[in-house]
JSON list of C-alpha atoms in Angstrom, two decimals:
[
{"chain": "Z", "resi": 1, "resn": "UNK", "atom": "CA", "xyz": [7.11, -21.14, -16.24]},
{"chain": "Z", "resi": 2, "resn": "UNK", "atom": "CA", "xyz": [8.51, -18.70, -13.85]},
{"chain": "Z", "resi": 3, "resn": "UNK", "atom": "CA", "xyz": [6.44, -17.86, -11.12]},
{"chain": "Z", "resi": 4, "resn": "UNK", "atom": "CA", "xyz": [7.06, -15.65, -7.71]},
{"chain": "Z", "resi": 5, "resn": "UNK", "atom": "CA", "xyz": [4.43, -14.75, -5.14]},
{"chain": "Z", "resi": 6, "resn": "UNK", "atom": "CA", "xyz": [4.84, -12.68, -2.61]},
{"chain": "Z", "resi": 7, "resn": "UNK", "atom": "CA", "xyz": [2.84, -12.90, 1.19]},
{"chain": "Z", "resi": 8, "resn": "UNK", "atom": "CA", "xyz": [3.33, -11.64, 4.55]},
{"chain": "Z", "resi": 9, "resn": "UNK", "atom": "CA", "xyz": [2.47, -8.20, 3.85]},
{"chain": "Z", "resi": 10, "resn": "UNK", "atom": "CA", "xyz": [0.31, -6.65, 6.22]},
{"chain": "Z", "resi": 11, "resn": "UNK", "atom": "CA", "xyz": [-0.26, -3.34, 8.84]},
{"chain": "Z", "resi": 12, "resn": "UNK", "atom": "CA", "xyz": [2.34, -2.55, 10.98]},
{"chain": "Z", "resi": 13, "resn": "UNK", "atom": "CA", "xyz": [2.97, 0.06, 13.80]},
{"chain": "Z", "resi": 14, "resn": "UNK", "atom": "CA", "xyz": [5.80, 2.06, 13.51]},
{"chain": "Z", "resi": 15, "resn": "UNK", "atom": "CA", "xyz": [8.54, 0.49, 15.26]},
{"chain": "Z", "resi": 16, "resn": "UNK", "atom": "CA", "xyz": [7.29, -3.30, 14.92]},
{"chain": "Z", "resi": 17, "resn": "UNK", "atom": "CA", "xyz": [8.19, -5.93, 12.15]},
{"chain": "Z", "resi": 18, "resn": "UNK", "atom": "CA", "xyz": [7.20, -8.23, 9.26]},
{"chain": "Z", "resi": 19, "resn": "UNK", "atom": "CA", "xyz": [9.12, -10.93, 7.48]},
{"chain": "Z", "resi": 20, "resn": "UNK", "atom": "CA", "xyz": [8.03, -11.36, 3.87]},
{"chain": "Z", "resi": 21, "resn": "UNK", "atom": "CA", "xyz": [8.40, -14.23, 1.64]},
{"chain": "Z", "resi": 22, "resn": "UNK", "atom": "CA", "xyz": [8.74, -14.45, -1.97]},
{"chain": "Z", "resi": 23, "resn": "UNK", "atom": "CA", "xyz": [7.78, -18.91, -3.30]},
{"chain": "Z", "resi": 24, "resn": "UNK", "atom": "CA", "xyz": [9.78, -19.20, -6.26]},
{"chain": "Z", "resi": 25, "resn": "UNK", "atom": "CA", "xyz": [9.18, -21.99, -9.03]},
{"chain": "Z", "resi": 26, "resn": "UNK", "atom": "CA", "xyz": [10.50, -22.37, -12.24]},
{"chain": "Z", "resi": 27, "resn": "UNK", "atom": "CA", "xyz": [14.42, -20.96, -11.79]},
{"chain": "Z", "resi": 28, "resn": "UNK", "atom": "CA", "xyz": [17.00, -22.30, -9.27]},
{"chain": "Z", "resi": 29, "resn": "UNK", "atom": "CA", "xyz": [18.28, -19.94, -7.19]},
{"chain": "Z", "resi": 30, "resn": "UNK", "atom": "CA", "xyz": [21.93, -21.12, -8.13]},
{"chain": "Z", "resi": 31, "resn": "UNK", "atom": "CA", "xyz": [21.79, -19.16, -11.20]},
{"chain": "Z", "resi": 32, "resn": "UNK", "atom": "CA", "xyz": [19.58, -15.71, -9.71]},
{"chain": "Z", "resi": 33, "resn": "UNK", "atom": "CA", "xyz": [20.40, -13.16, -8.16]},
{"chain": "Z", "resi": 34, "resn": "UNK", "atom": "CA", "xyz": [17.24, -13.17, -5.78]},
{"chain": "Z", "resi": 35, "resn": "UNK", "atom": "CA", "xyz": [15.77, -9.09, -4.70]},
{"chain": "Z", "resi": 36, "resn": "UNK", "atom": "CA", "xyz": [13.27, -7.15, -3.18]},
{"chain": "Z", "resi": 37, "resn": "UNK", "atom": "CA", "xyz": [12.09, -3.79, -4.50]},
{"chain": "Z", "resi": 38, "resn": "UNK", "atom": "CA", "xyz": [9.46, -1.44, -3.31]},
{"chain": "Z", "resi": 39, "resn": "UNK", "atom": "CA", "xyz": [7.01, 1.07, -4.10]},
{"chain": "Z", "resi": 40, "resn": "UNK", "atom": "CA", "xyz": [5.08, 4.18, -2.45]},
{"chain": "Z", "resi": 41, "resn": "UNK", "atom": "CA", "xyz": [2.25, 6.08, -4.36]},
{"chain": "Z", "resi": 42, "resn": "UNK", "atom": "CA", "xyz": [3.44, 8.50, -6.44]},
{"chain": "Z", "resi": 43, "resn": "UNK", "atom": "CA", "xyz": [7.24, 7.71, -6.33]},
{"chain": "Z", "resi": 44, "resn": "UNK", "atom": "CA", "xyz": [9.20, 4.95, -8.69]},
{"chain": "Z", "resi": 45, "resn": "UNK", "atom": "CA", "xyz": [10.12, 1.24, -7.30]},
{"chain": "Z", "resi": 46, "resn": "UNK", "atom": "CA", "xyz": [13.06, 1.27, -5.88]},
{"chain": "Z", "resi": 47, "resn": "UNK", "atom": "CA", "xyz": [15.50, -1.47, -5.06]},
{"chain": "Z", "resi": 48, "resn": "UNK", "atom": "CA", "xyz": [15.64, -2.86, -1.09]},
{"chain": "Z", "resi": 49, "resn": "UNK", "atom": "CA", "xyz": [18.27, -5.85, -0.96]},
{"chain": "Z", "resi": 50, "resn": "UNK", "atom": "CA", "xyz": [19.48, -8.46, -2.83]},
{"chain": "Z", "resi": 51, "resn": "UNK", "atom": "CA", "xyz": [21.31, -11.97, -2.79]},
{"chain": "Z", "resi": 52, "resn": "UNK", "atom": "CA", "xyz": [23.50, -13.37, -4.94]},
{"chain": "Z", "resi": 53, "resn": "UNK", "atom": "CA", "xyz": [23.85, -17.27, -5.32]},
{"chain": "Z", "resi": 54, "resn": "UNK", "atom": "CA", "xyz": [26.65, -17.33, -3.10]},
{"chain": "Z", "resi": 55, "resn": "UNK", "atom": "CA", "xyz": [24.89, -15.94, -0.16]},
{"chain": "Z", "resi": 56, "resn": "UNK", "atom": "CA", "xyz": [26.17, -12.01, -1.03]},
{"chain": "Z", "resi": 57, "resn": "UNK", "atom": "CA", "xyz": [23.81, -9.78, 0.28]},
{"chain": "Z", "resi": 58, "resn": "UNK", "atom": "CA", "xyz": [23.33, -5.83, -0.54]},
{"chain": "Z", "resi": 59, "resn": "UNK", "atom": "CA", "xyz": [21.01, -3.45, 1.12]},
{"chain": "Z", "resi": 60, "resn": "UNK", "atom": "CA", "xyz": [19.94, 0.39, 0.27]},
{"chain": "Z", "resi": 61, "resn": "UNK", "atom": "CA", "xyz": [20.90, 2.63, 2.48]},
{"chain": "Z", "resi": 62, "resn": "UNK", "atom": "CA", "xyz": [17.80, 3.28, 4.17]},
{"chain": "Z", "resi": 63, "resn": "UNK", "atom": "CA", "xyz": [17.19, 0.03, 5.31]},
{"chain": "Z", "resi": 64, "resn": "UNK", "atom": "CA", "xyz": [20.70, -0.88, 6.24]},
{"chain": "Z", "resi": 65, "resn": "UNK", "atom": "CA", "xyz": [20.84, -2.71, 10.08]},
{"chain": "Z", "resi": 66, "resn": "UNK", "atom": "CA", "xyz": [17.10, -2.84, 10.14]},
{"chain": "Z", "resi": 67, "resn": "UNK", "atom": "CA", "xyz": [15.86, -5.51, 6.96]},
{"chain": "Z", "resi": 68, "resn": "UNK", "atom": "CA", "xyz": [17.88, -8.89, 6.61]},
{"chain": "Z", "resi": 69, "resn": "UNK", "atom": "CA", "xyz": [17.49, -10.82, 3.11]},
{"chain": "Z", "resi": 70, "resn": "UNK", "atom": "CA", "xyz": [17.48, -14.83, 3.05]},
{"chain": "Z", "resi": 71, "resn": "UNK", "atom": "CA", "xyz": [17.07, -17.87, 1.64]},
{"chain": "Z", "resi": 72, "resn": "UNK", "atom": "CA", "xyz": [15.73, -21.26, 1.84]},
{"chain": "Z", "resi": 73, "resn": "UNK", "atom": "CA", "xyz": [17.54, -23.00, -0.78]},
{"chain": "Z", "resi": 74, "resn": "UNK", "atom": "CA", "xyz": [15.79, -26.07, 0.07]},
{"chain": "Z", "resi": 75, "resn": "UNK", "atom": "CA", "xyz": [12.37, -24.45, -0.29]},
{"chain": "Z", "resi": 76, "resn": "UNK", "atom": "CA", "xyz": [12.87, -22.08, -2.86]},
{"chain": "Z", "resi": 77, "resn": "UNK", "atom": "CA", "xyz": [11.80, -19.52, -0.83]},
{"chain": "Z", "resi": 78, "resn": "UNK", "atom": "CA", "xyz": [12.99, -15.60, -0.45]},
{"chain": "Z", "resi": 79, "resn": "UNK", "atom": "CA", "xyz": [12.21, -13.76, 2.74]},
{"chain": "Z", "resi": 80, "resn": "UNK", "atom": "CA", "xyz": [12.91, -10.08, 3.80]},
{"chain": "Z", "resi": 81, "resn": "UNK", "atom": "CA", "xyz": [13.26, -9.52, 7.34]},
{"chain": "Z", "resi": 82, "resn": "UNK", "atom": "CA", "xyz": [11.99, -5.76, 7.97]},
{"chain": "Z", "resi": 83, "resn": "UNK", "atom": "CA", "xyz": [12.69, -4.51, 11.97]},
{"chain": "Z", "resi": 84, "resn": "UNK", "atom": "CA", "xyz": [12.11, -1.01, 13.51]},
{"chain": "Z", "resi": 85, "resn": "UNK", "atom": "CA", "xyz": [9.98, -0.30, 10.11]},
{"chain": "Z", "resi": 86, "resn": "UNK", "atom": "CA", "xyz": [9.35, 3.25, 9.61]},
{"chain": "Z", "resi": 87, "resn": "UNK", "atom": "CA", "xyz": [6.11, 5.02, 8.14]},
{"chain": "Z", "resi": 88, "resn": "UNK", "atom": "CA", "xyz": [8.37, 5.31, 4.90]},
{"chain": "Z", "resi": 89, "resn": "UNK", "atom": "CA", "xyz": [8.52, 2.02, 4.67]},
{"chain": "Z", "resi": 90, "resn": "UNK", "atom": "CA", "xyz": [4.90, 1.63, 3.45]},
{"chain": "Z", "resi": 91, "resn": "UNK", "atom": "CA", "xyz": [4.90, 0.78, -0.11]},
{"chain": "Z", "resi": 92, "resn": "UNK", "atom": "CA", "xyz": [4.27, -2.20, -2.47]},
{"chain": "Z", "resi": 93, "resn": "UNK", "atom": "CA", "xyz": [6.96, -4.74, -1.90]},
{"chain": "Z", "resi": 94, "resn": "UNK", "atom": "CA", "xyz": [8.32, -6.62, -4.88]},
{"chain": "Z", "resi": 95, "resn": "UNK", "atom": "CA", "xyz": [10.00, -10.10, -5.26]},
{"chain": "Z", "resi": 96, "resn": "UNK", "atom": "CA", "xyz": [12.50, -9.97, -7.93]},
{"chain": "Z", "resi": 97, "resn": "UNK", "atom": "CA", "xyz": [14.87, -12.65, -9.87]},
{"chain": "Z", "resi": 98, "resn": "UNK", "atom": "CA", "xyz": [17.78, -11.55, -11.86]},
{"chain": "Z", "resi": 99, "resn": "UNK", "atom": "CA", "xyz": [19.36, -14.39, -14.38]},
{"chain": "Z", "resi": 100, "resn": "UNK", "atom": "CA", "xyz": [22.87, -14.28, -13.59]},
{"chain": "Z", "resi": 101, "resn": "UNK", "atom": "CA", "xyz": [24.10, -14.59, -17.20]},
{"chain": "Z", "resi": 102, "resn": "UNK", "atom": "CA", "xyz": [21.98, -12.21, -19.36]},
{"chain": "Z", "resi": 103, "resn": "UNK", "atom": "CA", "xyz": [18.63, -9.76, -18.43]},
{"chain": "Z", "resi": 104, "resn": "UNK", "atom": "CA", "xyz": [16.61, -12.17, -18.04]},
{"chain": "Z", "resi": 105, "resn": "UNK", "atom": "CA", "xyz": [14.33, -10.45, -15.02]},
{"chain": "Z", "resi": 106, "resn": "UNK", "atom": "CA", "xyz": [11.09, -11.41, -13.25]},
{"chain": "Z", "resi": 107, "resn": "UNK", "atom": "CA", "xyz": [8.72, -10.37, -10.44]},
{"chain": "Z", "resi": 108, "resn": "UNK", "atom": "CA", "xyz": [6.25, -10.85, -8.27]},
{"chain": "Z", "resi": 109, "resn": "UNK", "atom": "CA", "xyz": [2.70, -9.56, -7.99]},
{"chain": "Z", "resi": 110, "resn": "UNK", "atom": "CA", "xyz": [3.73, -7.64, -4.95]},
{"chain": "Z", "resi": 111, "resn": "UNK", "atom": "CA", "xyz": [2.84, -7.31, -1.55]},
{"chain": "Z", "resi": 112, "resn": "UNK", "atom": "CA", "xyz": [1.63, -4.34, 0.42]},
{"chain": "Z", "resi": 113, "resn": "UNK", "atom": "CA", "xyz": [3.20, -2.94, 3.49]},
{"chain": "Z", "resi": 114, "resn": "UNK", "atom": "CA", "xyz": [1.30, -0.06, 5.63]},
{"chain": "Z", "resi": 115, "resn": "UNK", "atom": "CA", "xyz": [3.48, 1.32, 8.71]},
{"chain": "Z", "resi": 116, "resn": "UNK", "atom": "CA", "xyz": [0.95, 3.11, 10.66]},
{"chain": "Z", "resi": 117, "resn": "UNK", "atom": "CA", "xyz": [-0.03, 4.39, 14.31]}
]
């Protein structure tokens, strides 16, 4: 059974920082493509980062220099860096696993972010 839960959410002032994690069981990692997405109040998820099994990371745009996706292989363990977070950076963040070979796709339960003064 797949299974990935989120922590590490929590309220932040504007300009400070969090690290999420995302405990994985059930899939390897050497086979997902490992993600975080995100979610405000009244707008859709949207996707944050990801990393591939080889270590290939991809971020959005609007988080680009400021969040830094890893792994701990060893641990099976996801984390999202997030620096210099911004009040639009408050939203619902999701753990995600992609199958590498067909759509096979799971997520977390999510974890909530508030950026506030």
């Amino acid at each position: 059974q797949v299974q990935l839960v989120e922590s590490g959410g929590g309220l932040v002032h504007p300009g400070g920082s969090l690290r999420l994690s995302c405990a994985a069981s059930g899939i390897s990692f050497r086979v997902y493509t490992m993600g975080w997405y995100r979610q405000a109040p009244g707008k859709q998820r949207e996707w944050v980062a990801t990393i591939s099994s080889g270590g290939n990371t991809n971020y959005a745009d609007s988080v680009k220099g400021r969040f830094t996706i890893s792994t701990d292989n060893a641990n099976n363990t996801v984390y999202l860096q997030m620096n210099s977070l911004k009040p639009e950076d408050a939203a619902v963040y999701y753990c995600n696993a992609q199958y590498r070979f067909d759509r096979r796709a799971y997520s977390g339960q999510g974890t909530q972010v508030t950026v506030s003064s």
